Amino acid sequence: MKLELRGISKAFGSFYANKNIDLMVDDAQIHCLLGENGAGKSTLMNVLYGLYQPTEGEILLDGKPVEFSGPGDAMAAGIGMVHQHFMLVPVFTVAENIALGAETTKAGGVLDLQDTRKKIREISDRYSFDVDPDAIVEDLPVGVQQRVEIIKALVREAKILILDEPTAVLTPQETDELLEIMRQLKANGTSIVFISHKLREVRAVSDVITVIRRGEVIDSVSPESSTTELANLMVGRAVELNLNKAPATPGDAVLQVKDLTVVDPAGTTTLNSVTFDIHEGEILAVAGVQGNGQTELTEAILGTQPVTAGSVKLAGEELVGKSVKQVLRSGLGFVPEDRSVHGLVTEFSIEENLVLDLYDRAPFGKGISMNLDAIKKNATAQIKDFDVRTDNPLNPASSLSGGNQQKVVMARELSRDLKLFIASQPTRGVDVGSIEFLHRRIVAERDKGTPVMIVSTELDEVMELADRIAVLYKGRINGIVPGNTSREVLGLMMAGVSAEEAAEQAEFTKSDNEPVEAAPAGERSENQEGEGQ
Amino acid sequence: MTASTLQPAINVLPSKKTPIILSAIAVIVFFCFGLLGNSDSAHFQLNSAGDAFKLPELVFPGKASNIVIGLLLIGLAVYSWLQRKKSKLVATWMIAIAAVLFVLSFLIWVVSGADITTISLASLLAGAVVLAVPLVFGSLSGVLCERAGVVNIAIEGQLLGGAFTAALVSSLTKNAFAGLIAAGIAGALVSLILALFSIKYVVNQIIVGVVLNVLVSGITGFLFTTVMQEDPELYNKPVHLPVIDIPGLSAIPVIGPILFKQSVIGYLMYLAVFIVWFGLFKTKWGLRVRAVGEHPKAADTLGIKVNRTRFWNVTLGGIVAGIGGSFFTLVAIDSFTKEISGGRGFIALAAVIFGRWNPIGAFLAALLFGFADNLQVILTIIGTPVPSQFMAMMPYLVTIFAVAGLVGRSRGPAAAGEPYVKE
Amino acid sequence: MSETKAPVVPDSEKPGNDLLKQITQGPGLVSVLGVIVALVIGGLLIAITDEKVAQTAGYFFARPTDFLSELWRAATESYVALFNGAIYNSAQGFKPFLETLTVSTPLICAGLGVAVAFRAGLFNIGAQGQIIIGSVLAAYVGFAWHLPLGLHLLLVIVFGLIGGAIWGGLVGLLKAKTGAHEVILTIMFNYVAVYFIDFLMNTQAFRRPGGTNPISPILDSTAVFPSIPGSRLHLGFVMAVLLVIFVSWMFKRSTVGFEFRAVGHNPEAAKTAGINVARSTIIAMAMAGALAGAAGVAQVAGTEKVLTSGIAGSLGFDAITVALLGRSTPWGTFFAGLLFGAFQAGAVNMQITTGTPIDIVSVVQSLIVLFIAAPPLVKAIFGMNRKKKRNAKLETTQAGAK
């Protein structure tokens, strides 16, 4: 089926998330929408899927204008969508999730899941998905849940499939499998709109790439375009990938993490005997695909995550078993991965958020009373220092853009003398200008001699900041390598390949002149098995 | 190193709550009811008037039986600690057995220590079911609403509104069934306000519920004084629903009166429990309702109208609770009085949680609370040393223990209490 | 989704820019209008149950004016009587207002209890039980102990607060340690308290020597608040005002208040910032209970001077409406308490002079809270939405033209 968007605009209040977008998706084509976080890709797809009503413009299917009042209409017209955050009911079985909204029933509205199970098996066999219709969704790995979403669309006979950032939660290997599935779907005549900001995947699988920036279409290019070219289109100016930071001058190992292990209440070991040091004046970046123990690692150090075994010593002082407050007081600056959930009380004023973990310390608090003047002064100074764009420090933090919110969190955590600075995803959902600013402040803190730990799932960020890189894979440290390690090696390590083998293999593929993402899945899993023995 | 590695290790094992509670129960039974208990015997009669055949009276020597039960419970408690050591969760059947044993032991203890050491188990159970009727309807209302994602604190108001309207309409029309239908409508009206405010105007559902209870109590109290008391003969003399006695079957000892000698509402109760259970778990409607209560956005992306589903479910819940409320004035009591529902809507709410949001679970929980309620009455009659107020506290205390200890981990519908707003 | 929207919120969208808009369309005006709508509905309810109105309705088509004037009379008569009983009447002057203040005292205290919990993210439906336990302890100290002036009243107050704090704190403890929901817990604790006081009132310790009625001895004269001669107003009102000031200070300028608010808005962020959420929950519930306990003190050591099992009346649930109307701010709660106190004080006079049952106050109170919670509804009733819609349309077309 052919899809055309003509002059689509979508406004929230007076803010335009999409402006005058034209898009043409051909029959059996993989069309990629490339753009930064917040560029308006998801909004556009929600318009296409009937979740949002466009402010202006029209949607045409096979040349005929259509109007969707809800997702039901879009589905009926043959559009299916796999959302970034899966739209699956966690406590339902696969079959129930797939039947939902398109149920087969016996007399009297009694559910007939047999029919659904049959359809699931058919599709599962055709694409070798290996999905059990009676498994409870929340028990399934993320990759399988994604396949359930794809089955859901296929059962509804989708001719156009929208995949919204499908690889964000996948390991490189799962990503390869997904790309293969996409090719297969295309071969069967399904058109795919593939939303991503990851250049390598986009180039590997797309037929056409449309770049979106700040809600507008910038250009449509072919997948042969170079990575730098695409990156420039995406962010709007030549990206200076080099921060030009001075080489690190590491001092003593101030943070010593030894055999840190976390077992969650369900009995899964999420962090497995993690051991590493961070020295004064160096940045250790923790790389890895999301969900490989990063959250547990940072939270275990902070103390919000119960530790099963192991020790965390900061300047010789044991942190495990201490309260969060004690840990913060012993000199930890902590930027959590999700600022709106863990980093800010968004209803609080900027002023209050700037003392969120300092409110009871001098000069802001004394006994149980607080010094409002000191809080105000602090806010004025920090807002200026970190260039937080706001007209009033009394505005709620929710009024700030993502980048400015992150600046508030960072300003607060860097505003005291630190013995250790930890930042998770320091620039997620932050505009390019702020990214650079935040990166410079992180490096500046390192140059003051503070040990810094950066956790990031973005390889670019890791490579830019790190003096050393630790790769987390399935809750274990899969090796600690120098900051200048190549992207290929890191990518393999993130997939579970050991550092040495990754280096060998990267050398091999390089000499073969083949891009890594095209490496056959079989070869990679072989390597992994080898590693496991 | 020592403290730090030892202390957090506890987190690996399942919660200590259940083993602790089981141990506490075992200790209470063994020492208080057993060793310190009365050595007189407790007599339980299984027959009631009109039974088809006679069953022997059950006789338990107070002290001895409770020591035995106490030992059994201690065994269970020890087993639960061992299970926990093996990182296993305590099975539900163990909790159920412990609960039954505890109730039995308690009964033996109070009855053997009372002035009259004989009670009729048959009438205790039959009375329990009767008292449970409004609780069951109320809890079904709660299940219907919460499964769709709307917390219903207004069950009390729905019961009260139903009771009032049933009395008024039944008195005016001299037709009990008209009263029954009117009660359903009244309950639905209360629900409509709940739905309007919580769904359309996105007011916090708990606030609306709490306020609705005050509103219904105010309106019924006001109308009771201004209308009903002006002419009680005309406005407050409801015709009662007949008790339908199924010949033969109702003469079966113990279960006969419970299952086959009920008012229309009593029979409706069994039917309603089954229908709601079947509807929620076996039909297309139920699948959609549960999806809306668990993950409204997912349901929306599949074309299911979230707020419409919620609206109708809340309304349906209101009808069910309204009918339950009519039980007060069409079956149990001669006429309407202020606050006739007496907080049973809140016990029904407790039954929803105790029954884990499942219609059958809620039904059983309501039966348990009805049992406690009836036990209090009977124990006062036979003259036990336990003050009746403490017996009356039982449902509430049980609920507190349940929410804190046994049900604390269980999950309600994930989206209950959260309004669904489309962007 | 928020990610896509967050980065570019235009400045004009930020709150606090248009003061005029806030006053005219903000909570202030809506609150007043909400009260008016509730009063009108209450008036209609009074009118339609009035006998004369019913009579005139019988010949409505013959003489509609009769019906309408009776309708107006029935409703206004009751409200005038209410006003006379609550604020001012020609015979007594402003003396009724003293009664309003008296009735408001426990409402304000218990309302604060609910409000403090609200701000800490907790639904305290348990003011009823907390008032009961607070008044039990306060009353017991008041009539069973015999202490010098000053010290006695002080201990009565302290024990009343402790009683409430225990009852509230237990809920906080259970919530913090087991994760049980406080709404369910507080409801259950209410009933336990109700039966507990019922039990106590049947024991010798709480009865007058030789008495058989469930009523306690009168509190010692050293144990009660001094009152204004010729009225029931007592110093407990000053205690209520002091509590309002204290709570106001706590939220604005104390670390405890900061913690409560942080936990209330975002417990996850509070935890990450080193705030002990469990401790905060327990303290907030204990403090809420203590404030409700203060309402119990006001009852036994001020207004009633004895303990009965009905000491809390419907205060617990009224307190919720007070806190909601006051938007959980200390001074908002204060004024809401005054308003509802006026309703309740006036309702007594209304019932005597016009026969309108006191229950109408519950109706009006709950309607007020409902309307205030749903500003769009009130705006719709007064046709204020249309204008806004037109504005919105205008905005989008303008923006589109840019």
PDB file of N, CA and C in Angstrom, chain B residues 131 134-135 154-164 213 216-217 220 321 324-329 333 335-348 373 396, chain C residues 191 195:
ATOM      1  N   LEU B 131     -26.330 -11.763  56.239  1.00  0.00           N
ATOM      2  CA  LEU B 131     -25.653 -10.501  56.500  1.00  0.00           C
ATOM      3  C   LEU B 131     -24.666 -10.151  55.383  1.00  0.00           C
ATOM      4  N   PRO B 134     -25.665  -7.741  51.268  1.00  0.00           N
ATOM      5  CA  PRO B 134     -25.305  -6.395  50.780  1.00  0.00           C
ATOM      6  C   PRO B 134     -23.797  -6.241  50.584  1.00  0.00           C
ATOM      7  N   LEU B 135     -23.013  -6.952  51.395  1.00  0.00           N
ATOM      8  CA  LEU B 135     -21.559  -6.879  51.224  1.00  0.00           C
ATOM      9  C   LEU B 135     -21.142  -7.436  49.872  1.00  0.00           C
ATOM     10  N   ALA B 154     -17.361   4.986  46.854  1.00  0.00           N
ATOM     11  CA  ALA B 154     -18.745   5.404  47.082  1.00  0.00           C
ATOM     12  C   ALA B 154     -19.706   4.230  47.213  1.00  0.00           C
ATOM     13  N   ILE B 155     -19.171   3.033  47.449  1.00  0.00           N
ATOM     14  CA  ILE B 155     -20.070   1.875  47.600  1.00  0.00           C
ATOM     15  C   ILE B 155     -21.083   2.136  48.710  1.00  0.00           C
ATOM     16  N   GLU B 156     -20.589   2.697  49.814  1.00  0.00           N
ATOM     17  CA  GLU B 156     -21.461   3.009  50.940  1.00  0.00           C
ATOM     18  C   GLU B 156     -22.635   3.886  50.482  1.00  0.00           C
ATOM     19  N   GLY B 157     -22.326   4.909  49.706  1.00  0.00           N
ATOM     20  CA  GLY B 157     -23.374   5.796  49.212  1.00  0.00           C
ATOM     21  C   GLY B 157     -24.326   5.077  48.284  1.00  0.00           C
ATOM     22  N   GLN B 158     -23.795   4.162  47.476  1.00  0.00           N
ATOM     23  CA  GLN B 158     -24.659   3.428  46.553  1.00  0.00           C
ATOM     24  C   GLN B 158     -25.606   2.505  47.326  1.00  0.00           C
ATOM     25  N   LEU B 159     -25.077   1.842  48.347  1.00  0.00           N
ATOM     26  CA  LEU B 159     -25.932   0.980  49.169  1.00  0.00           C
ATOM     27  C   LEU B 159     -27.019   1.803  49.848  1.00  0.00           C
ATOM     28  N   LEU B 160     -26.598   2.930  50.420  1.00  0.00           N
ATOM     29  CA  LEU B 160     -27.541   3.764  51.159  1.00  0.00           C
ATOM     30  C   LEU B 160     -28.612   4.335  50.234  1.00  0.00           C
ATOM     31  N   GLY B 161     -28.171   4.808  49.080  1.00  0.00           N
ATOM     32  CA  GLY B 161     -29.124   5.348  48.103  1.00  0.00           C
ATOM     33  C   GLY B 161     -30.109   4.270  47.673  1.00  0.00           C
ATOM     34  N   GLY B 162     -29.585   3.054  47.448  1.00  0.00           N
ATOM     35  CA  GLY B 162     -30.450   1.952  47.054  1.00  0.00           C
ATOM     36  C   GLY B 162     -31.461   1.623  48.139  1.00  0.00           C
ATOM     37  N   ALA B 163     -30.984   1.582  49.379  1.00  0.00           N
ATOM     38  CA  ALA B 163     -31.875   1.251  50.499  1.00  0.00           C
ATOM     39  C   ALA B 163     -33.000   2.279  50.610  1.00  0.00           C
ATOM     40  N   PHE B 164     -32.646   3.541  50.509  1.00  0.00           N
ATOM     41  CA  PHE B 164     -33.644   4.598  50.649  1.00  0.00           C
ATOM     42  C   PHE B 164     -34.671   4.526  49.528  1.00  0.00           C
ATOM     43  N   ASN B 213     -20.280   9.833  49.404  1.00  0.00           N
ATOM     44  CA  ASN B 213     -20.867   9.202  50.590  1.00  0.00           C
ATOM     45  C   ASN B 213     -21.525  10.232  51.483  1.00  0.00           C
ATOM     46  N   VAL B 216     -24.777  11.524  49.658  1.00  0.00           N
ATOM     47  CA  VAL B 216     -25.920  10.602  49.709  1.00  0.00           C
ATOM     48  C   VAL B 216     -26.465  10.529  51.128  1.00  0.00           C
ATOM     49  N   SER B 217     -25.558  10.470  52.091  1.00  0.00           N
ATOM     50  CA  SER B 217     -26.009  10.441  53.484  1.00  0.00           C
ATOM     51  C   SER B 217     -26.817  11.696  53.800  1.00  0.00           C
ATOM     52  N   THR B 220     -30.317  11.522  51.725  1.00  0.00           N
ATOM     53  CA  THR B 220     -31.270  10.551  52.277  1.00  0.00           C
ATOM     54  C   THR B 220     -31.710  10.980  53.677  1.00  0.00           C
ATOM     55  N   ALA B 321     -24.697  -2.322  43.155  1.00  0.00           N
ATOM     56  CA  ALA B 321     -24.654  -1.919  44.567  1.00  0.00           C
ATOM     57  C   ALA B 321     -26.015  -1.404  45.020  1.00  0.00           C
ATOM     58  N   GLY B 324     -28.064  -4.221  45.897  1.00  0.00           N
ATOM     59  CA  GLY B 324     -27.606  -4.725  47.194  1.00  0.00           C
ATOM     60  C   GLY B 324     -28.157  -3.895  48.334  1.00  0.00           C
ATOM     61  N   GLY B 325     -28.221  -2.589  48.133  1.00  0.00           N
ATOM     62  CA  GLY B 325     -28.737  -1.707  49.178  1.00  0.00           C
ATOM     63  C   GLY B 325     -30.199  -1.966  49.476  1.00  0.00           C
ATOM     64  N   SER B 326     -30.940  -2.361  48.454  1.00  0.00           N
ATOM     65  CA  SER B 326     -32.374  -2.594  48.667  1.00  0.00           C
ATOM     66  C   SER B 326     -32.601  -3.743  49.654  1.00  0.00           C
ATOM     67  N   PHE B 327     -31.562  -4.578  49.811  1.00  0.00           N
ATOM     68  CA  PHE B 327     -31.682  -5.683  50.756  1.00  0.00           C
ATOM     69  C   PHE B 327     -32.044  -5.200  52.161  1.00  0.00           C
ATOM     70  N   PHE B 328     -31.498  -4.039  52.528  1.00  0.00           N
ATOM     71  CA  PHE B 328     -31.766  -3.524  53.875  1.00  0.00           C
ATOM     72  C   PHE B 328     -33.253  -3.281  54.093  1.00  0.00           C
ATOM     73  N   THR B 329     -33.886  -2.619  53.125  1.00  0.00           N
ATOM     74  CA  THR B 329     -35.261  -2.192  53.348  1.00  0.00           C
ATOM     75  C   THR B 329     -36.298  -3.125  52.733  1.00  0.00           C
ATOM     76  N   ILE B 333     -34.890  -5.248  57.115  1.00  0.00           N
ATOM     77  CA  ILE B 333     -35.432  -4.352  58.135  1.00  0.00           C
ATOM     78  C   ILE B 333     -36.776  -3.798  57.663  1.00  0.00           C
ATOM     79  N   SER B 335     -38.257  -0.797  57.939  1.00  0.00           N
ATOM     80  CA  SER B 335     -38.376   0.516  57.293  1.00  0.00           C
ATOM     81  C   SER B 335     -37.003   1.175  57.243  1.00  0.00           C
ATOM     82  N   PHE B 336     -36.932   2.247  56.441  1.00  0.00           N
ATOM     83  CA  PHE B 336     -35.665   2.945  56.291  1.00  0.00           C
ATOM     84  C   PHE B 336     -35.386   3.796  57.520  1.00  0.00           C
ATOM     85  N   THR B 337     -34.126   3.810  57.961  1.00  0.00           N
ATOM     86  CA  THR B 337     -33.700   4.775  58.972  1.00  0.00           C
ATOM     87  C   THR B 337     -32.418   5.420  58.468  1.00  0.00           C
ATOM     88  N   LYS B 338     -32.065   6.554  59.049  1.00  0.00           N
ATOM     89  CA  LYS B 338     -30.830   7.231  58.656  1.00  0.00           C
ATOM     90  C   LYS B 338     -29.635   6.297  58.769  1.00  0.00           C
ATOM     91  N   GLU B 339     -28.728   6.408  57.825  1.00  0.00           N
ATOM     92  CA  GLU B 339     -27.475   5.624  57.849  1.00  0.00           C
ATOM     93  C   GLU B 339     -27.730   4.138  58.029  1.00  0.00           C
ATOM     94  N   ILE B 340     -28.736   3.642  57.340  1.00  0.00           N
ATOM     95  CA  ILE B 340     -29.117   2.245  57.537  1.00  0.00           C
ATOM     96  C   ILE B 340     -28.024   1.284  57.079  1.00  0.00           C
ATOM     97  N   SER B 341     -27.185   1.740  56.156  1.00  0.00           N
ATOM     98  CA  SER B 341     -26.125   0.868  55.642  1.00  0.00           C
ATOM     99  C   SER B 341     -24.982   0.722  56.635  1.00  0.00           C
ATOM    100  N   GLY B 342     -24.884   1.652  57.594  1.00  0.00           N
ATOM    101  CA  GLY B 342     -23.965   1.501  58.722  1.00  0.00           C
ATOM    102  C   GLY B 342     -22.534   1.119  58.390  1.00  0.00           C
ATOM    103  N   GLY B 343     -21.983   1.672  57.339  1.00  0.00           N
ATOM    104  CA  GLY B 343     -20.569   1.435  57.053  1.00  0.00           C
ATOM    105  C   GLY B 343     -20.279   0.141  56.328  1.00  0.00           C
ATOM    106  N   ARG B 344     -21.348  -0.575  55.892  1.00  0.00           N
ATOM    107  CA  ARG B 344     -21.090  -1.852  55.224  1.00  0.00           C
ATOM    108  C   ARG B 344     -20.457  -1.651  53.848  1.00  0.00           C
ATOM    109  N   GLY B 345     -20.655  -0.458  53.278  1.00  0.00           N
ATOM    110  CA  GLY B 345     -19.999  -0.172  52.004  1.00  0.00           C
ATOM    111  C   GLY B 345     -18.486  -0.221  52.139  1.00  0.00           C
ATOM    112  N   PHE B 346     -18.014   0.154  53.309  1.00  0.00           N
ATOM    113  CA  PHE B 346     -16.564   0.129  53.517  1.00  0.00           C
ATOM    114  C   PHE B 346     -16.070  -1.287  53.758  1.00  0.00           C
ATOM    115  N   ILE B 347     -16.925  -2.104  54.407  1.00  0.00           N
ATOM    116  CA  ILE B 347     -16.536  -3.511  54.549  1.00  0.00           C
ATOM    117  C   ILE B 347     -16.515  -4.168  53.170  1.00  0.00           C
ATOM    118  N   ALA B 348     -17.469  -3.767  52.316  1.00  0.00           N
ATOM    119  CA  ALA B 348     -17.496  -4.317  50.955  1.00  0.00           C
ATOM    120  C   ALA B 348     -16.210  -3.936  50.224  1.00  0.00           C
ATOM    121  N   ASP B 373     -19.710 -10.838  61.525  1.00  0.00           N
ATOM    122  CA  ASP B 373     -20.795  -9.969  61.954  1.00  0.00           C
ATOM    123  C   ASP B 373     -21.849 -10.764  62.727  1.00  0.00           C
ATOM    124  N   TYR B 396     -12.842  -5.367  60.567  1.00  0.00           N
ATOM    125  CA  TYR B 396     -11.920  -4.279  60.295  1.00  0.00           C
ATOM    126  C   TYR B 396     -10.495  -4.688  60.630  1.00  0.00           C
TER     127      TYR B 396
ATOM    128  N   TYR C 191     -13.239   2.531  62.123  1.00  0.00           N
ATOM    129  CA  TYR C 191     -14.242   1.665  62.722  1.00  0.00           C
ATOM    130  C   TYR C 191     -13.716   1.013  63.998  1.00  0.00           C
ATOM    131  N   TYR C 195     -15.617   1.337  67.673  1.00  0.00           N
ATOM    132  CA  TYR C 195     -15.997   0.267  68.583  1.00  0.00           C
ATOM    133  C   TYR C 195     -15.198   0.315  69.879  1.00  0.00           C
TER     134      TYR C 195
END
